[in-house]
Amino acid sequence: MPLISTPHLQSKPKARFGGALHGALQHVEALGDPQQAKQVQQHQPVQEDASTTSIGTPVDEVDNGASYPHLLPKVMVPFSTKPGETPRKVQIQRKRRLYACQDIHQLVSQQGLNFEQLSRQPPEYWDHIEVFDDTDHESRNPEQWVPRIPGIPKSQGKVAVRCQDGSISWMDALVLDFDSTGNRYLVQLQSGAASRSITPTANTAAYPSSRTAGAAASTPSAPFWIPRVQLCFAAEDPALYAKRFAAACVAVSAADVQLAHELCIDSMPIDDVPQLTTEQVNRVLTFAMNSKKLKDRLMDTSTLINEANLEHARAMNKATLQALAAAAGTGNAAQGESSAAEGYAAAAAGASVVGVQLLPLVLPPAEPVKPVPAKGTVEVPATYDFREQLSEFSFRTLLTKPEVIHALSKIRLESSKVIKMSLFNTFSSKSVRLEEFEQLQTAATDSVANHLRDNWSASTKNIIKSAFKDVGKGWYNLAETSFETYRFSKLRRFLGLVRFSMEDTLRFLAEGSMRKFVTFMQGCCSDVVDVASTSKVTVDSKDLSRKAPLLLTELVVAPEGGGFAYSTPVETIHSKIIAVFDRAISKLQGLNQLEPGIMDQLFWPSALLLNSVHLQEEVTVRARDALSGCLLASLQPLRSYLGQYSTYNGLLNVDVESYVQRFAAQGVDLSLADISKEVANQIAELSYMEENLLPTVNLGLVQVNCVKVRDTLLRKKEKLVGMLKAVVARVPRAMVSLTSAKFSELERQVKAKAVSIEEVDAQRKFIAELPAKMASLVAEVEAAKPWYNALEAMRYLLPDEDAKEKLVGISWQNKLMGAAERSLEGLSSDETKYADEMVAQQEDFVSKVNNMATALTAAQQHSNLAKVDIVAGIVSSLDQQLKATQKEAEQLNAREGLLGKPMTDYRNIKQLADQFDPFIQFWTATATWKNNHKSWLTDTFEKLDGETVEKDVSTAYKVLYKMGKAFASRGLDQMAANAETVRLEVEQFKTIVPLVQAMRNPGMRPRHWDQLSADLGSDLHPDSSYTLDKALKQGLLAHLDTITKVADVASKEYSIEQALDKLQREWEGAELGVLEYRDTGTYVIKVEEAMSQQIDDHIVMLQSMAFSPYKKPFEDRLAKWDTTLNLVSEALDQWLALHRTWMYLEPIFSSEDIMQQLPLEGKRFATVDRSWRKTLDAAKRNPNLLKMCGSRKLLDQLTESNKLLDSVQKGLADYLETKRLAFARFFFLSNDELLQILSQTKNPLAVQPHLRKCFEAIASLDFSANLEITAMNSAEKEKVAFDKPMMPCGNIEVWLGEVERRMKASIRTQIVAAMHAYVHRPRPAWVREWPAMVVLAVSQIFWARSVEEAVAANHIQGFLDRSVSDLMELTDLVQGELTDAERLTLGALITLDVHARDVIQELVDAGLQKTTDFEWVSRLRYYWRDDVFVDMAQASISYGYEYLGNSPRLVITPLTDRCYMTLMSALHLNLGGAPAGPAGTGQVLQGSGIQWSLG
């Protein structure tokens, strides 16, 4: 027959596989095929050609596929072999070698198939073979044959294909994918096989190629789908496959023959075939209805009789056909000489048609004819010993005693009752709270458990004891006392059987209960819930019989505030239902066996328990997983619905009063439009909330009661709306109230009674200006009207007071104008009245002025200095009268002007005042001088003040000198002489003033008086009786120079003394600021900058005083203060230094972790801390600065503490170095930042601000309520969930290291998942579903793979077209609506895709033929080899999986490629690289680009 020219395998095995041939022979012989073993021996020298290289090549590479189980044959050999045994790897390689050297075509031929007939079959024939494929021979499932793991080698095999000449052959192919539903595999012929123009044999129309498959299946080398029976995997036994393939072909042919045979029989006429006789029918009915119940029932058997007649006629036709075939001489229908397999094989081979023209078909092989027995009973062999068999059976069986049978039947009855029970309550008529559900399940579980423990065990025990109580000694002796005898008794086996039965019962009970409970919960969780908003919740119920959700919970305000929560947390629902499940299964544990209780005469060393289903069994784990899965899925709507309420967190947390106060605090900036808009928004939100906040909501498994939260939110919103309306009402009320107050003031002024002509005039002017004044007030009232209109639009009912205030404000204008008119009428009469009164007053004033002139003339006549006191009194009185008269004259002139009368001339009064003024000044100054002179001379010396005396003397001298000149100019000689006399007295006293100033110097001290006494030669120590007159009598004026000199020294010394006194006053009240420090239980000091500056200033001042020639009296005092202030300054400096260091170290050493890591430094700090606390406690009790800081002991203590803290800081620096070595990313942080983290190790959230410095793109981590870390976020707000949550436990460098590992593992997991999704999702949709760096990395992986596949298929131009198409799809996507994050991702992806397109174009232009050409290997390529690897030239670097966020990518130029190649080569050699060039040419960006590329 013409076959495709495929040479047989003829190469010689390599030396290291020398033992493979022997193993192959053993394997083939074990399959029962000596002929095949002989063939293997005949083909020992084999030579592989192109068709076998792809499959056979890995045979010689032992380690190449060692990590890929789908490429290796299966061997039943332990992984660890004992010495002397053949290693597992060797046996695997032997099988691989054996499988590779066998020819499938020849193996199938040896099964007796006719390939010539097979090649003539239509394409549908292969679908028929698939139906009859025996999958029992399958050694692996599709997932194991073709793992869907990106990056691993594809499975290899041989595919049955039809050549161009129509022949069938098996060719090498790669298996790309599978379809488990249709048991089909996507294969692609290798280039050597595809070049022979081979077409698939099966009908592939129903299985089109996937997106990555390329061209249609009809194109050579394009992927196409085939059934499993056409594919022999390289790791599959070819001999078994050949048998499987041949068996399927034979089965198809046999089925065709059998169908034709049956069709022929069904087509034969039955009209002439005799039916069953009445006697036969009655006999059949007699045997069929042989029971009383069947006889009593009047059944209609006519249908059954018709069926029996039809079958009888068919049997007769079949016999006729067989007789016809026998008569035709076929011989294979009646004699049964050929086996069934041979007959089917003959049929498959196309056996000749029966020679009789009436029988144009092949008959199936006849069934073997059974020999007719000699007797109608079963024949017993002569060698069979019945008695011996009966004795053996009786010895071994337990059923020889009726008691056993009765006991077993009763025990099974009790067990069947138990099996019907359930550990769970699977009946639900209404929604219940989780606690009630838990109680119901607990009650059901406890009820069953108690029944098992109390009733079932007891009843079973009683059944056994009752059954065997009368048996006595023997096999079933309940009173047996010997354990050895009991061991061999049937009773022990019987009790063992009962134990097994009880354990089976418990298992059936557990599995049935689990099945019912899981089914029940799955039914409760079967609803498909879509939560669109708080009011739009659609529930697609799969179980229409369920009336209400299973559970009931309540939406409440979270206990910690800030949001909402369920009264029963979602996690609690899941955990408690799982706990109910586990508790029920655990309740079946611990049941005692009956054996010790029944055989109570024996000694049992320990309690024996019945085995039951435990929590770790596979069936339990599966049920728990199914329960957990459905619960998690059904609880997701609760989380979604709770998330919908997050929009109301702001309303929940807002303080309505504070919000309204802040809103109202805008004052004049608060416009009506703004507040009306705010009120309208709040009212709209209130209406929306009333519609969309449902009282109850069905979420499938759980019904949520939202009444309390709804009422809380609505009440709060209503309160907010009401208070905002009140704010609106407050504005016009304040406006009108303020305007009413102004109107009231105007009304008071209008109604005021005028008591003088001035007031009448003022009242008239006020009334005239009233309309103008009212205009602004009326405008203010009008300004309030829009507010009132807005309140009416808001349907706000004004309080009575506000309504009254509004009406009053509107009516003020009319009210005030009426009052003004009435007031004007009264003013006219008042004006006439006051004019008449003024005329009389003027007449009296004239006489008063005349009398005043007479009195002034008389007063000018006084000139006797002896009566100076009396005259000074008269003059002072006249001066006051004169001033009053001048004021009254001015008032009368003003009234005359108001009445429109000519003004009276009162200038004579001014003339009188001018004439009398010199007399007033003279007599006043003279009286003052006389009194002072007497007082200075006679009063005690201590009352004198030199400065005051000098000032008064100078003033008196100036006045007297001036008045003397005035009197002389007027010709008043006597008064001029008096002035000169008094002036001379004053001038004479001026010579005494320096003596007074010197002796009354405030710096004069006893030592100065002692010195003066010594200099003057007389005792001069003024006391309380000493006067100036006495000093003058002592002749001290003659020693004025001596006294002045001593006084000057006293003045200088006094300035020093005053400075020291001031310094003492200032420092006696100076106190340290002692403040509580956080929650440490101690204090810190606060020293104002002014105080520190004051200390320095005073120290400088004391140093300058120390050089003064007048310091001697104060030397000790100056030295003491200098020492004290210097000590205080040093102590404060040390204290402040200690204060800064202590505050820096205290939070650090409050960390237990640091105290454990630095025990020595911790002890030192504790020593300083105790001293610090003790010192600060003392400072708190007595904060006086001089007392606290003026101690040398304190200075020494502070100095020593600072030295200790310096050593602590050094140890801390070493400790930080160890932390950085433990977590290298800490090198990116400063000491302060690292200590800030380490000092708050108990607060993982403290690390959040520093994450960006430790990680490339992690801006924050997502912490749950229990501080579990679930995801990482970038600065661009991109969130990447961790592959599994983690808890921040242990030292911070430990869990940050775990964060780093989770980051990398999560990115790797995302990449793996994205690679799976890439194959099945459209690319425009796929790029929007994954993090940015994952999209870029996976796109690069598939780009590199697709390029190499295109190069291998010589189809790179087509891939270029596809790349351009993909790029255009992304361009269209960018023009649509995208989020900011998606737009960033697409920007980076398009940048890389443009470069990828340019690279492919360059490859097309270069005519790339192999993937090993430099044009390709010089490019940056990504591969998946159990990890992402980045290759370029000879360099291959594993991907870093460092999270890079959603950052843009730089445009890649040819210079960039060259820089990348250089840097990659350097990294491959563990070297570094530094791009150099002029500033601004992108050296740093090249380094960033390679960093992003390597992850």
JSON list of N, CA, C and O in Angstrom, two decimals, residues 191-226:
[
{"chain": "A", "resi": 191, "resn": "SER", "atom": "N", "xyz": [8.18, 21.86, 11.32]},
{"chain": "A", "resi": 191, "resn": "SER", "atom": "CA", "xyz": [8.51, 22.34, 9.98]},
{"chain": "A", "resi": 191, "resn": "SER", "atom": "C", "xyz": [8.86, 21.20, 9.03]},
{"chain": "A", "resi": 191, "resn": "SER", "atom": "O", "xyz": [8.51, 21.20, 7.86]},
{"chain": "A", "resi": 192, "resn": "GLY", "atom": "N", "xyz": [9.54, 20.18, 9.55]},
{"chain": "A", "resi": 192, "resn": "GLY", "atom": "CA", "xyz": [9.91, 19.07, 8.67]},
{"chain": "A", "resi": 192, "resn": "GLY", "atom": "C", "xyz": [8.72, 18.32, 8.15]},
{"chain": "A", "resi": 192, "resn": "GLY", "atom": "O", "xyz": [8.66, 17.91, 6.99]},
{"chain": "A", "resi": 193, "resn": "ALA", "atom": "N", "xyz": [7.71, 18.17, 9.02]},
{"chain": "A", "resi": 193, "resn": "ALA", "atom": "CA", "xyz": [6.51, 17.45, 8.60]},
{"chain": "A", "resi": 193, "resn": "ALA", "atom": "C", "xyz": [5.61, 18.34, 7.77]},
{"chain": "A", "resi": 193, "resn": "ALA", "atom": "O", "xyz": [4.97, 17.91, 6.81]},
{"chain": "A", "resi": 194, "resn": "ALA", "atom": "N", "xyz": [5.56, 19.63, 8.15]},
{"chain": "A", "resi": 194, "resn": "ALA", "atom": "CA", "xyz": [4.66, 20.53, 7.42]},
{"chain": "A", "resi": 194, "resn": "ALA", "atom": "C", "xyz": [5.10, 20.74, 5.99]},
{"chain": "A", "resi": 194, "resn": "ALA", "atom": "O", "xyz": [4.28, 21.01, 5.12]},
{"chain": "A", "resi": 195, "resn": "SER", "atom": "N", "xyz": [6.42, 20.61, 5.74]},
{"chain": "A", "resi": 195, "resn": "SER", "atom": "CA", "xyz": [6.91, 20.85, 4.37]},
{"chain": "A", "resi": 195, "resn": "SER", "atom": "C", "xyz": [6.46, 19.79, 3.40]},
{"chain": "A", "resi": 195, "resn": "SER", "atom": "O", "xyz": [6.62, 19.92, 2.20]},
{"chain": "A", "resi": 196, "resn": "ARG", "atom": "N", "xyz": [5.88, 18.69, 3.92]},
{"chain": "A", "resi": 196, "resn": "ARG", "atom": "CA", "xyz": [5.42, 17.61, 3.02]},
{"chain": "A", "resi": 196, "resn": "ARG", "atom": "C", "xyz": [3.96, 17.78, 2.62]},
{"chain": "A", "resi": 196, "resn": "ARG", "atom": "O", "xyz": [3.33, 16.83, 2.15]},
{"chain": "A", "resi": 197, "resn": "SER", "atom": "N", "xyz": [3.41, 18.95, 2.83]},
{"chain": "A", "resi": 197, "resn": "SER", "atom": "CA", "xyz": [2.03, 19.25, 2.42]},
{"chain": "A", "resi": 197, "resn": "SER", "atom": "C", "xyz": [1.05, 18.29, 3.05]},
{"chain": "A", "resi": 197, "resn": "SER", "atom": "O", "xyz": [0.27, 17.63, 2.39]},
{"chain": "A", "resi": 198, "resn": "ILE", "atom": "N", "xyz": [1.11, 18.21, 4.36]},
{"chain": "A", "resi": 198, "resn": "ILE", "atom": "CA", "xyz": [0.23, 17.30, 5.09]},
{"chain": "A", "resi": 198, "resn": "ILE", "atom": "C", "xyz": [-0.99, 18.06, 5.54]},
{"chain": "A", "resi": 198, "resn": "ILE", "atom": "O", "xyz": [-0.91, 19.20, 5.96]},
{"chain": "A", "resi": 199, "resn": "THR", "atom": "N", "xyz": [-2.13, 17.40, 5.46]},
{"chain": "A", "resi": 199, "resn": "THR", "atom": "CA", "xyz": [-3.38, 18.01, 5.91]},
{"chain": "A", "resi": 199, "resn": "THR", "atom": "C", "xyz": [-3.95, 17.20, 7.04]},
{"chain": "A", "resi": 199, "resn": "THR", "atom": "O", "xyz": [-3.75, 15.99, 7.12]},
{"chain": "A", "resi": 200, "resn": "PRO", "atom": "N", "xyz": [-4.66, 17.86, 7.97]},
{"chain": "A", "resi": 200, "resn": "PRO", "atom": "CA", "xyz": [-5.23, 17.10, 9.07]},
{"chain": "A", "resi": 200, "resn": "PRO", "atom": "C", "xyz": [-6.30, 16.14, 8.60]},
{"chain": "A", "resi": 200, "resn": "PRO", "atom": "O", "xyz": [-6.99, 16.37, 7.61]},
{"chain": "A", "resi": 201, "resn": "THR", "atom": "N", "xyz": [-6.41, 15.02, 9.32]},
{"chain": "A", "resi": 201, "resn": "THR", "atom": "CA", "xyz": [-7.39, 14.00, 8.95]},
{"chain": "A", "resi": 201, "resn": "THR", "atom": "C", "xyz": [-8.75, 14.28, 9.53]},
{"chain": "A", "resi": 201, "resn": "THR", "atom": "O", "xyz": [-9.76, 13.94, 8.94]},
{"chain": "A", "resi": 202, "resn": "ALA", "atom": "N", "xyz": [-8.79, 14.92, 10.71]},
{"chain": "A", "resi": 202, "resn": "ALA", "atom": "CA", "xyz": [-10.09, 15.11, 11.37]},
{"chain": "A", "resi": 202, "resn": "ALA", "atom": "C", "xyz": [-10.77, 16.36, 10.86]},
{"chain": "A", "resi": 202, "resn": "ALA", "atom": "O", "xyz": [-10.18, 17.23, 10.24]},
{"chain": "A", "resi": 203, "resn": "ASN", "atom": "N", "xyz": [-12.05, 16.42, 11.16]},
{"chain": "A", "resi": 203, "resn": "ASN", "atom": "CA", "xyz": [-12.83, 17.59, 10.78]},
{"chain": "A", "resi": 203, "resn": "ASN", "atom": "C", "xyz": [-12.61, 18.68, 11.83]},
{"chain": "A", "resi": 203, "resn": "ASN", "atom": "O", "xyz": [-13.04, 18.55, 12.96]},
{"chain": "A", "resi": 204, "resn": "THR", "atom": "N", "xyz": [-11.91, 19.74, 11.46]},
{"chain": "A", "resi": 204, "resn": "THR", "atom": "CA", "xyz": [-11.53, 20.77, 12.44]},
{"chain": "A", "resi": 204, "resn": "THR", "atom": "C", "xyz": [-12.39, 22.00, 12.35]},
{"chain": "A", "resi": 204, "resn": "THR", "atom": "O", "xyz": [-12.08, 23.02, 12.94]},
{"chain": "A", "resi": 205, "resn": "ALA", "atom": "N", "xyz": [-13.49, 21.93, 11.62]},
{"chain": "A", "resi": 205, "resn": "ALA", "atom": "CA", "xyz": [-14.30, 23.14, 11.43]},
{"chain": "A", "resi": 205, "resn": "ALA", "atom": "C", "xyz": [-14.90, 23.64, 12.72]},
{"chain": "A", "resi": 205, "resn": "ALA", "atom": "O", "xyz": [-15.07, 24.83, 12.92]},
{"chain": "A", "resi": 206, "resn": "ALA", "atom": "N", "xyz": [-15.22, 22.71, 13.62]},
{"chain": "A", "resi": 206, "resn": "ALA", "atom": "CA", "xyz": [-15.86, 23.11, 14.89]},
{"chain": "A", "resi": 206, "resn": "ALA", "atom": "C", "xyz": [-14.88, 23.67, 15.88]},
{"chain": "A", "resi": 206, "resn": "ALA", "atom": "O", "xyz": [-15.26, 24.15, 16.93]},
{"chain": "A", "resi": 207, "resn": "TYR", "atom": "N", "xyz": [-13.58, 23.59, 15.59]},
{"chain": "A", "resi": 207, "resn": "TYR", "atom": "CA", "xyz": [-12.56, 24.04, 16.54]},
{"chain": "A", "resi": 207, "resn": "TYR", "atom": "C", "xyz": [-11.62, 25.01, 15.83]},
{"chain": "A", "resi": 207, "resn": "TYR", "atom": "O", "xyz": [-10.56, 24.65, 15.37]},
{"chain": "A", "resi": 208, "resn": "PRO", "atom": "N", "xyz": [-12.01, 26.25, 15.70]},
{"chain": "A", "resi": 208, "resn": "PRO", "atom": "CA", "xyz": [-11.13, 27.22, 15.04]},
{"chain": "A", "resi": 208, "resn": "PRO", "atom": "C", "xyz": [-9.93, 27.53, 15.91]},
{"chain": "A", "resi": 208, "resn": "PRO", "atom": "O", "xyz": [-9.91, 27.28, 17.11]},
{"chain": "A", "resi": 209, "resn": "SER", "atom": "N", "xyz": [-8.93, 28.07, 15.26]},
{"chain": "A", "resi": 209, "resn": "SER", "atom": "CA", "xyz": [-7.69, 28.36, 15.97]},
{"chain": "A", "resi": 209, "resn": "SER", "atom": "C", "xyz": [-7.88, 29.53, 16.90]},
{"chain": "A", "resi": 209, "resn": "SER", "atom": "O", "xyz": [-8.72, 30.39, 16.69]},
{"chain": "A", "resi": 210, "resn": "SER", "atom": "N", "xyz": [-7.08, 29.58, 17.98]},
{"chain": "A", "resi": 210, "resn": "SER", "atom": "CA", "xyz": [-7.14, 30.68, 18.94]},
{"chain": "A", "resi": 210, "resn": "SER", "atom": "C", "xyz": [-6.42, 31.88, 18.38]},
{"chain": "A", "resi": 210, "resn": "SER", "atom": "O", "xyz": [-5.84, 31.84, 17.31]},
{"chain": "A", "resi": 211, "resn": "ARG", "atom": "N", "xyz": [-6.41, 32.98, 19.13]},
{"chain": "A", "resi": 211, "resn": "ARG", "atom": "CA", "xyz": [-5.82, 34.22, 18.65]},
{"chain": "A", "resi": 211, "resn": "ARG", "atom": "C", "xyz": [-4.34, 34.08, 18.41]},
{"chain": "A", "resi": 211, "resn": "ARG", "atom": "O", "xyz": [-3.77, 34.69, 17.53]},
{"chain": "A", "resi": 212, "resn": "THR", "atom": "N", "xyz": [-3.68, 33.23, 19.19]},
{"chain": "A", "resi": 212, "resn": "THR", "atom": "CA", "xyz": [-2.24, 33.07, 19.03]},
{"chain": "A", "resi": 212, "resn": "THR", "atom": "C", "xyz": [-1.88, 32.01, 18.01]},
{"chain": "A", "resi": 212, "resn": "THR", "atom": "O", "xyz": [-0.71, 31.77, 17.73]},
{"chain": "A", "resi": 213, "resn": "ALA", "atom": "N", "xyz": [-2.88, 31.33, 17.46]},
{"chain": "A", "resi": 213, "resn": "ALA", "atom": "CA", "xyz": [-2.56, 30.22, 16.56]},
{"chain": "A", "resi": 213, "resn": "ALA", "atom": "C", "xyz": [-2.13, 30.71, 15.19]},
{"chain": "A", "resi": 213, "resn": "ALA", "atom": "O", "xyz": [-1.45, 30.01, 14.47]},
{"chain": "A", "resi": 214, "resn": "GLY", "atom": "N", "xyz": [-2.49, 31.85, 14.80]},
{"chain": "A", "resi": 214, "resn": "GLY", "atom": "CA", "xyz": [-2.05, 32.36, 13.51]},
{"chain": "A", "resi": 214, "resn": "GLY", "atom": "C", "xyz": [-3.08, 32.14, 12.44]},
{"chain": "A", "resi": 214, "resn": "GLY", "atom": "O", "xyz": [-4.22, 32.48, 12.54]},
{"chain": "A", "resi": 215, "resn": "ALA", "atom": "N", "xyz": [-2.70, 31.48, 11.35]},
{"chain": "A", "resi": 215, "resn": "ALA", "atom": "CA", "xyz": [-3.57, 31.30, 10.18]},
{"chain": "A", "resi": 215, "resn": "ALA", "atom": "C", "xyz": [-4.57, 30.21, 10.42]},
{"chain": "A", "resi": 215, "resn": "ALA", "atom": "O", "xyz": [-4.58, 29.53, 11.42]},
{"chain": "A", "resi": 216, "resn": "ALA", "atom": "N", "xyz": [-5.44, 30.01, 9.42]},
{"chain": "A", "resi": 216, "resn": "ALA", "atom": "CA", "xyz": [-6.47, 28.98, 9.53]},
{"chain": "A", "resi": 216, "resn": "ALA", "atom": "C", "xyz": [-5.85, 27.61, 9.50]},
{"chain": "A", "resi": 216, "resn": "ALA", "atom": "O", "xyz": [-4.72, 27.40, 9.12]},
{"chain": "A", "resi": 217, "resn": "ALA", "atom": "N", "xyz": [-6.66, 26.62, 9.93]},
{"chain": "A", "resi": 217, "resn": "ALA", "atom": "CA", "xyz": [-6.15, 25.26, 10.07]},
{"chain": "A", "resi": 217, "resn": "ALA", "atom": "C", "xyz": [-5.78, 24.66, 8.73]},
{"chain": "A", "resi": 217, "resn": "ALA", "atom": "O", "xyz": [-5.00, 23.74, 8.66]},
{"chain": "A", "resi": 218, "resn": "SER", "atom": "N", "xyz": [-6.36, 25.15, 7.68]},
{"chain": "A", "resi": 218, "resn": "SER", "atom": "CA", "xyz": [-6.06, 24.56, 6.38]},
{"chain": "A", "resi": 218, "resn": "SER", "atom": "C", "xyz": [-4.70, 24.97, 5.85]},
{"chain": "A", "resi": 218, "resn": "SER", "atom": "O", "xyz": [-4.20, 24.38, 4.91]},
{"chain": "A", "resi": 219, "resn": "THR", "atom": "N", "xyz": [-4.10, 25.99, 6.43]},
{"chain": "A", "resi": 219, "resn": "THR", "atom": "CA", "xyz": [-2.78, 26.44, 5.98]},
{"chain": "A", "resi": 219, "resn": "THR", "atom": "C", "xyz": [-1.72, 25.50, 6.50]},
{"chain": "A", "resi": 219, "resn": "THR", "atom": "O", "xyz": [-1.76, 25.12, 7.67]},
{"chain": "A", "resi": 220, "resn": "PRO", "atom": "N", "xyz": [-0.74, 25.10, 5.70]},
{"chain": "A", "resi": 220, "resn": "PRO", "atom": "CA", "xyz": [0.34, 24.22, 6.19]},
{"chain": "A", "resi": 220, "resn": "PRO", "atom": "C", "xyz": [1.03, 24.85, 7.39]},
{"chain": "A", "resi": 220, "resn": "PRO", "atom": "O", "xyz": [1.29, 26.06, 7.41]},
{"chain": "A", "resi": 221, "resn": "SER", "atom": "N", "xyz": [1.37, 24.02, 8.37]},
{"chain": "A", "resi": 221, "resn": "SER", "atom": "CA", "xyz": [2.03, 24.37, 9.62]},
{"chain": "A", "resi": 221, "resn": "SER", "atom": "C", "xyz": [1.17, 25.22, 10.53]},
{"chain": "A", "resi": 221, "resn": "SER", "atom": "O", "xyz": [1.63, 25.66, 11.56]},
{"chain": "A", "resi": 222, "resn": "ALA", "atom": "N", "xyz": [-0.08, 25.49, 10.16]},
{"chain": "A", "resi": 222, "resn": "ALA", "atom": "CA", "xyz": [-0.97, 26.24, 11.04]},
{"chain": "A", "resi": 222, "resn": "ALA", "atom": "C", "xyz": [-1.57, 25.29, 12.09]},
{"chain": "A", "resi": 222, "resn": "ALA", "atom": "O", "xyz": [-1.78, 24.12, 11.82]},
{"chain": "A", "resi": 223, "resn": "PRO", "atom": "N", "xyz": [-1.85, 25.79, 13.31]},
{"chain": "A", "resi": 223, "resn": "PRO", "atom": "CA", "xyz": [-2.45, 24.91, 14.33]},
{"chain": "A", "resi": 223, "resn": "PRO", "atom": "C", "xyz": [-3.82, 24.44, 13.91]},
{"chain": "A", "resi": 223, "resn": "PRO", "atom": "O", "xyz": [-4.57, 25.14, 13.23]},
{"chain": "A", "resi": 224, "resn": "PHE", "atom": "N", "xyz": [-4.18, 23.22, 14.32]},
{"chain": "A", "resi": 224, "resn": "PHE", "atom": "CA", "xyz": [-5.52, 22.69, 14.06]},
{"chain": "A", "resi": 224, "resn": "PHE", "atom": "C", "xyz": [-5.87, 21.73, 15.18]},
{"chain": "A", "resi": 224, "resn": "PHE", "atom": "O", "xyz": [-5.01, 21.22, 15.89]},
{"chain": "A", "resi": 225, "resn": "TRP", "atom": "N", "xyz": [-7.18, 21.52, 15.34]},
{"chain": "A", "resi": 225, "resn": "TRP", "atom": "CA", "xyz": [-7.70, 20.69, 16.44]},
{"chain": "A", "resi": 225, "resn": "TRP", "atom": "C", "xyz": [-7.87, 19.25, 15.96]},
{"chain": "A", "resi": 225, "resn": "TRP", "atom": "O", "xyz": [-8.32, 19.01, 14.83]},
{"chain": "A", "resi": 226, "resn": "ILE", "atom": "N", "xyz": [-7.56, 18.31, 16.83]},
{"chain": "A", "resi": 226, "resn": "ILE", "atom": "CA", "xyz": [-7.73, 16.88, 16.53]},
{"chain": "A", "resi": 226, "resn": "ILE", "atom": "C", "xyz": [-8.25, 16.18, 17.77]},
{"chain": "A", "resi": 226, "resn": "ILE", "atom": "O", "xyz": [-8.06, 16.65, 18.90]}
]
